[in-house]
Coordinates of C-alpha atoms and ligand atoms in Angstrom, one line a residue:
X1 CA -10.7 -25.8 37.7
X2 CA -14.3 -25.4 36.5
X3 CA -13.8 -21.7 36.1
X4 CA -11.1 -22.2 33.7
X5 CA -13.1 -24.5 31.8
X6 CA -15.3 -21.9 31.7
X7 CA -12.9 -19.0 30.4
X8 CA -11.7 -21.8 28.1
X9 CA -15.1 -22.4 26.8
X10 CA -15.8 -19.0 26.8
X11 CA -12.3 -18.6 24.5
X12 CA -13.8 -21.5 22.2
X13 CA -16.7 -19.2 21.6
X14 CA -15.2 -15.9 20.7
X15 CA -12.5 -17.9 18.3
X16 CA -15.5 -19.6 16.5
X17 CA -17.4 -16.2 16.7
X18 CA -14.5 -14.5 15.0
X19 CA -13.3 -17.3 12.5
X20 CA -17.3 -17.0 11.4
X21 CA -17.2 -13.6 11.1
X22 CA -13.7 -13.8 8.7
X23 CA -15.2 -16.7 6.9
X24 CA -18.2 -14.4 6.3
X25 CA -16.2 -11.2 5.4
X26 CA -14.4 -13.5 2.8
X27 CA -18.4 -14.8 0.9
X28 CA -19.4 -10.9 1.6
X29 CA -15.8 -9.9 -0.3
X30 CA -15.9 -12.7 -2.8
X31 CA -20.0 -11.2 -3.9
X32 CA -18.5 -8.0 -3.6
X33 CA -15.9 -8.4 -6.4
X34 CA -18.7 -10.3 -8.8
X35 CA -19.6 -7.0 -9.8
X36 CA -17.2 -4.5 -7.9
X37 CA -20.3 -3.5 -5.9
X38 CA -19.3 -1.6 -2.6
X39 CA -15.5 -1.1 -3.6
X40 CA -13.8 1.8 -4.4
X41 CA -10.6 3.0 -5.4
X42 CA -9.6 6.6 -3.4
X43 CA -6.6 8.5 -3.7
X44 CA -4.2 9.8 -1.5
X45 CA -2.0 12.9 -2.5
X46 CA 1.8 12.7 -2.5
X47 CA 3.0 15.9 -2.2
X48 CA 6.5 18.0 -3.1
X49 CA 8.6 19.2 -0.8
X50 CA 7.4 22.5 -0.1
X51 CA 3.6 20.7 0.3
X52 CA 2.7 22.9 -2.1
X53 CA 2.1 20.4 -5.0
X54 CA 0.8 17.4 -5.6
X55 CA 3.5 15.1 -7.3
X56 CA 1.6 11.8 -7.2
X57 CA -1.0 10.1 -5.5
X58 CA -1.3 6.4 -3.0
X59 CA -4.8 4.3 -5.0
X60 CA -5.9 2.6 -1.7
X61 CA -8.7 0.3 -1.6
X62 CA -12.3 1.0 0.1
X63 CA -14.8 -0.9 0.6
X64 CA -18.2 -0.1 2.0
X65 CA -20.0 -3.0 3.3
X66 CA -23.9 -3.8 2.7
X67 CA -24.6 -4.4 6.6
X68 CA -21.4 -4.0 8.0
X69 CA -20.5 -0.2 6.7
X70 CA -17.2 1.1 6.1
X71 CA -14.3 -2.2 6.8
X72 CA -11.0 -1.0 7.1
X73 CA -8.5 -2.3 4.0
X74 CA -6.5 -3.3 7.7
X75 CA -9.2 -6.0 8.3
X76 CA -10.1 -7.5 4.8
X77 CA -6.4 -7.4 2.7
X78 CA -5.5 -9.9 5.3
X79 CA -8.4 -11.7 4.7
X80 CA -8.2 -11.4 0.4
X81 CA -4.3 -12.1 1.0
X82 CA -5.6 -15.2 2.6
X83 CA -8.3 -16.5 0.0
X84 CA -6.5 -15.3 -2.7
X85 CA -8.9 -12.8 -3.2
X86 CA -6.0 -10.6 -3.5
X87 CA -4.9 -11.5 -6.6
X88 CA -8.6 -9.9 -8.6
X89 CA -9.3 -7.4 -5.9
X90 CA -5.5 -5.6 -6.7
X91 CA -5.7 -6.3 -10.6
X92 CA -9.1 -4.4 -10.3
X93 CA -7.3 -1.7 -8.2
X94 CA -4.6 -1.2 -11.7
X95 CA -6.9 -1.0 -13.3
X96 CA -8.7 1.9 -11.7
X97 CA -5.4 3.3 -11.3
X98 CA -4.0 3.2 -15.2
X99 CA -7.6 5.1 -16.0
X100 CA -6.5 7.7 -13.0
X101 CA -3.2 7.7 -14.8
X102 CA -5.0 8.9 -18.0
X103 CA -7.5 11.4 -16.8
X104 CA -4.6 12.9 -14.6
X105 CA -1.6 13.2 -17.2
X106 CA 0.4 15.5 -14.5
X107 CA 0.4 12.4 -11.6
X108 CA 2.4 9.2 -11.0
X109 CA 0.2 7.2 -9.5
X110 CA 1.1 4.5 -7.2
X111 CA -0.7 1.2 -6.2
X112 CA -0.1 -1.4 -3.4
X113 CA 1.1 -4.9 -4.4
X114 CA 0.3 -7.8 -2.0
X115 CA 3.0 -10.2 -1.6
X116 CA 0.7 -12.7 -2.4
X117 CA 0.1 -11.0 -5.9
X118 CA 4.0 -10.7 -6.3
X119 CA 4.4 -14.0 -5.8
X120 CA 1.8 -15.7 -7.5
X121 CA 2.9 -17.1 -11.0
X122 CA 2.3 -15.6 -14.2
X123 CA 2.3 -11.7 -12.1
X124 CA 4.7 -9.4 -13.9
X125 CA 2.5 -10.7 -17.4
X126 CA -0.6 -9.6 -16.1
X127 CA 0.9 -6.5 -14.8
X128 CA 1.9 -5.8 -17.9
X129 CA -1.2 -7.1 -19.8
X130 CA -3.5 -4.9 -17.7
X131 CA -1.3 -1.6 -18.8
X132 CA -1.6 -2.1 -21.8
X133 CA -5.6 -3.2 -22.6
X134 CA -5.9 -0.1 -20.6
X135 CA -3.7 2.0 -22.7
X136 CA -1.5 3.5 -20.2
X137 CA 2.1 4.4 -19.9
X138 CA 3.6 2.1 -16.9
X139 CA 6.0 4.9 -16.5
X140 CA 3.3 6.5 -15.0
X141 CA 2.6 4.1 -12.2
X142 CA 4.5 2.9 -9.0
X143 CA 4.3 -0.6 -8.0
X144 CA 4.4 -0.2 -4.0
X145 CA 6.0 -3.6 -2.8
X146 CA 6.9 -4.0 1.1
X147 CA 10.2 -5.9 2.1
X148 CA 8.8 -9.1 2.7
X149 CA 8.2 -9.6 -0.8
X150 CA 12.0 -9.3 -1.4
X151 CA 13.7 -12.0 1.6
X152 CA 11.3 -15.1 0.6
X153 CA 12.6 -15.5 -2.5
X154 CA 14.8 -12.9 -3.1
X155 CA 16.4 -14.5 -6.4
X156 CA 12.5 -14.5 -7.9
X157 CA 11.9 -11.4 -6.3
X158 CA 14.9 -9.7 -7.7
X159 CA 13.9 -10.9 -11.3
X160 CA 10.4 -9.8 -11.0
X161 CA 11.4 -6.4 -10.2
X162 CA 14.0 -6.2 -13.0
X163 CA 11.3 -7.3 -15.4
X164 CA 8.7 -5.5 -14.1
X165 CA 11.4 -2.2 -14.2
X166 CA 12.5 -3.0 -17.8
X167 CA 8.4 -3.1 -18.9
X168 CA 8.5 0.7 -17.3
X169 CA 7.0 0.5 -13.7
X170 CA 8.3 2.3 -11.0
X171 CA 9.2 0.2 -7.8
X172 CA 9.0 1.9 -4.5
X173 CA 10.0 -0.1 -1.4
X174 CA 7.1 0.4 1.3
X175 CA 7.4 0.7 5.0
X176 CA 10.7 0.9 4.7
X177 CA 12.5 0.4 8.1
X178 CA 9.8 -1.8 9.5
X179 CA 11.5 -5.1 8.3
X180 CA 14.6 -7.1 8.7
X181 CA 17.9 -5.5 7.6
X182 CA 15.9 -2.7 5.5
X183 CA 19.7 -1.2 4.7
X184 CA 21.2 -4.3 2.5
X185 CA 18.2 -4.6 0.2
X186 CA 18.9 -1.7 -1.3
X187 CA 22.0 -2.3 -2.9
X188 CA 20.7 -5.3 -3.9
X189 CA 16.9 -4.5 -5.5
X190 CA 16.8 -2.1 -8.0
X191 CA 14.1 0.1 -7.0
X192 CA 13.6 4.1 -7.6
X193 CA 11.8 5.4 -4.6
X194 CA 12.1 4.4 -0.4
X195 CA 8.4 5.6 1.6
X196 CA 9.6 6.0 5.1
X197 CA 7.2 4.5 7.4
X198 CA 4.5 6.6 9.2
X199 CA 6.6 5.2 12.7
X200 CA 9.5 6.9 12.1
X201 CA 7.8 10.4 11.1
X202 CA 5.7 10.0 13.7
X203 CA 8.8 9.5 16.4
X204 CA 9.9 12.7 15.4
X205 CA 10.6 15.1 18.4
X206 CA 9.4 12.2 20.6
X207 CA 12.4 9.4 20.5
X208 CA 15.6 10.7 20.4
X209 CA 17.8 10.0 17.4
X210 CA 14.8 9.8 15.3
X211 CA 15.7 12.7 13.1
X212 CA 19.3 11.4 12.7
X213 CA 17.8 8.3 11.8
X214 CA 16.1 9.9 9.3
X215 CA 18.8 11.9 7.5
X216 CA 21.0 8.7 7.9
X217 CA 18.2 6.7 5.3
X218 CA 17.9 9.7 3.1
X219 CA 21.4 10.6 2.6
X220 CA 21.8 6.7 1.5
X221 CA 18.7 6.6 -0.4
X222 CA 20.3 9.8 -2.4
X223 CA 23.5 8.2 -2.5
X224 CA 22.1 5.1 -4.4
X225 CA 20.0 7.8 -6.6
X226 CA 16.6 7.1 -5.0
X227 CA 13.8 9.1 -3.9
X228 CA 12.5 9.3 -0.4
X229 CA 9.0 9.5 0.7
X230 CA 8.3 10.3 4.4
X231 CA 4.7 8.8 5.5
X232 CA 2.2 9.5 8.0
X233 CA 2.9 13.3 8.3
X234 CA 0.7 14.5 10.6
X235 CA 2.1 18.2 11.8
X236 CA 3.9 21.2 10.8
X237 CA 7.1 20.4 12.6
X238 CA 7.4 17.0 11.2
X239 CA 7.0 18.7 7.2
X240 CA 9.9 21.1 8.5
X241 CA 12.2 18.5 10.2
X242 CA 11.7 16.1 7.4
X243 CA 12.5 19.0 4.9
X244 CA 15.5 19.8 6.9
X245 CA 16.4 15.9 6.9
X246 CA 16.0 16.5 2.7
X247 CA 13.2 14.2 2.1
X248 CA 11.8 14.6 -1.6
X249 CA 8.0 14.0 -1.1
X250 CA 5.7 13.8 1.9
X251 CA 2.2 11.8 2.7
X252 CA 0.0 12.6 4.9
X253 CA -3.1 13.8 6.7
X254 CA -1.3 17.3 7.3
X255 CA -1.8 17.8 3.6
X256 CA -5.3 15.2 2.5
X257 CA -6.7 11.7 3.9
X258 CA -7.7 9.7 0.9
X259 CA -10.5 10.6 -1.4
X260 CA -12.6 9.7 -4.2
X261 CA -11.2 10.4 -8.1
X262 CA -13.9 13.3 -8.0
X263 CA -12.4 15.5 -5.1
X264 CA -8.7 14.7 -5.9
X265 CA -9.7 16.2 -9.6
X266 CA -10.7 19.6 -8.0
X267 CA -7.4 19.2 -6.0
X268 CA -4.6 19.3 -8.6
Ligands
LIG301 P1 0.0 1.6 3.4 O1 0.3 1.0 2.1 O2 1.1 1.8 4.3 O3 -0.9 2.9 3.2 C1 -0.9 4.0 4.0 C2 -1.9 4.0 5.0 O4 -1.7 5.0 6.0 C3 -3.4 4.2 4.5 O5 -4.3 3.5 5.4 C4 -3.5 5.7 4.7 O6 -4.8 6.1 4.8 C5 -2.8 5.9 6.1 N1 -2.3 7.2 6.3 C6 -1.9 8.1 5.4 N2 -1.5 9.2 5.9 C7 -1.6 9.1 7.3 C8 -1.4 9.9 8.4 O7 -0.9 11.1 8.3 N3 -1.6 9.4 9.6 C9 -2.1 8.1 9.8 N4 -2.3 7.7 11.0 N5 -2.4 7.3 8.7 C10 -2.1 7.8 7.5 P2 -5.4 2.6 4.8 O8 -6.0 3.2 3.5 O9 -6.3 2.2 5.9 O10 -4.7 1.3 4.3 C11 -4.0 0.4 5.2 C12 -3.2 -0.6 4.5 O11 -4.0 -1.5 3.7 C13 -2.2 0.0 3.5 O12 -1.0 0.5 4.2 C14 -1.9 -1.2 2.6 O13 -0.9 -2.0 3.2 C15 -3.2 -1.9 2.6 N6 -3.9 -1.5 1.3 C16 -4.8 -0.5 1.1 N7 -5.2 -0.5 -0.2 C17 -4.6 -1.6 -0.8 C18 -4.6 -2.2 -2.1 O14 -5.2 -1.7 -3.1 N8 -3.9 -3.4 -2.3 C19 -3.1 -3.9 -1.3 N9 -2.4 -5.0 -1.5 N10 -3.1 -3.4 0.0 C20 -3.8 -2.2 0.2
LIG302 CA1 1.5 1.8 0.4
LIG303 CA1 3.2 2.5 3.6
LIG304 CA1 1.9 0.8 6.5

């Protein structure tokens, strides 16, 4: 009995220790934004088919901490999701993104959406808003939304992404297959792209079925006159088998991690 008291103290502590360290993540985070110090935008390429081009490019957030160093955008979204941090972290990220846009003319660029940001009143205006102080064409960006934005509310959701499409955005629809019944959103949600997640790619030639599964989400995403992305490609034989499958565009460290603005100029 007095042992598990123990490990239960012992439990206590490292919950305390690790709700501390969020709420101190969240002050570092919230003096981080004050003046953007430690945060950076990088780019990810999006490439053609053949891997030979870069089509577009993924903005995803960095952020290099004073004492802490590098923290994964896996640790602190969840953590700006949570303090609503979110919602001036990802407007700072468009804003990166629509001056990307500009000094890039030949990319789409896309940017992440947090479902807290989608849901938040008063979104699609400052979407919009932020596109236009910074003079750029919101044909030119891709909202990235996943598809828990679109079952909470899906009546809001659906009107959001009709406004936000009839203002210019592109909508691609995230992580696709990693949620509910992935299938019957899209004939409902009028988006233009589908970004297969990194899980499927990555079952390729592991798990049976997975390139069938595959072709059976492209040839639909065709049929509704969408574009598919295939994330997380890692190896030659998953660009080939996703190419044979008739994907449109691939992501992935096979082809560039993410980088700063500087290095992805001298790349395209
Ligand atoms: P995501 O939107 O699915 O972004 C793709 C993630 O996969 C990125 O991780 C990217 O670096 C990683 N990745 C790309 N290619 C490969 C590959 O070949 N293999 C493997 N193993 N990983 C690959 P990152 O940058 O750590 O971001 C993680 C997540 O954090 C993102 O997942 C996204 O959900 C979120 N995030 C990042 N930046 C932002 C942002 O500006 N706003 C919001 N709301 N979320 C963001
Ligand atoms: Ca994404
Ligand atoms: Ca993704
Ligand atoms: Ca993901």
């Amino acid at each position: 009995k007095n042992s598990g008291r123990g490990q239960f103290r012992q439990f206590e502590r490292v919950m305390d220790e690790s709700l501390r360290t969020r709420q101190q993540i969240a002050a570092d985070l919230r003096q981080a934004l004050l003046h953007f110090d430690g945060l950076a935008v990088w780019y990810q390429p999006l490439m053609e088919i053949s891997g030979q081009r870069v089509d577009g490019v993924e903005a995803l957030l960095r952020w290099q901490h004073p004492e802490r160093g590098e923290v994964p955008p896996g640790e602190f979204i969840a953590i700006a999701e949570e303090t609503g941090l979110i919602i001036p972290l990802g407007e700072w990220v468009l804003r990166e993104a629509c001056k990307t846009s500009l000094r890039l003319p030949q990319l789409i660029v896309a940017v992440n959406v947090s479902p807290v940001q989608f849901r938040a009143s008063g979104f699609v205006e400052r979407m919009i808003e932020i596109v236009q102080s910074e003079g750029a064409d919101p044909q030119r960006l891709e909202l990235e939304i996943t598809e828990g934005v679109l079952i909470e509310d899906e009546h809001e959701a659906r009107n959001n992404i009709i406004a936000l499409r009839n203002a210019g955005f592109r909508i691609a629809l995230d992580d696709f297959g990693t949620g509910y019944s992935s299938l019957n959103y899209l004939s409902t949600f009028p988006v233009d792209k589908i970004k297969i997640d990194r899980s499927f790619t990555q079952s390729l030639g592991v798990a049976q079925n997975s390139a069938a599964i595959i072709e059976s989400v492209v040839r639909l995403g065709h049929a509704m006159g969408l574009m598919v992305t295939a994330e997380g490609v890692e190896t030659e034989g998953q660009m080939s088998a996703l190419a044979d499958a008739g994907c449109n565009q691939l992501q992935g460290y096979l082809f560039s991690q993410a980088v700063p603005f500087e290095e992805l100029e001298r790349m395209v």
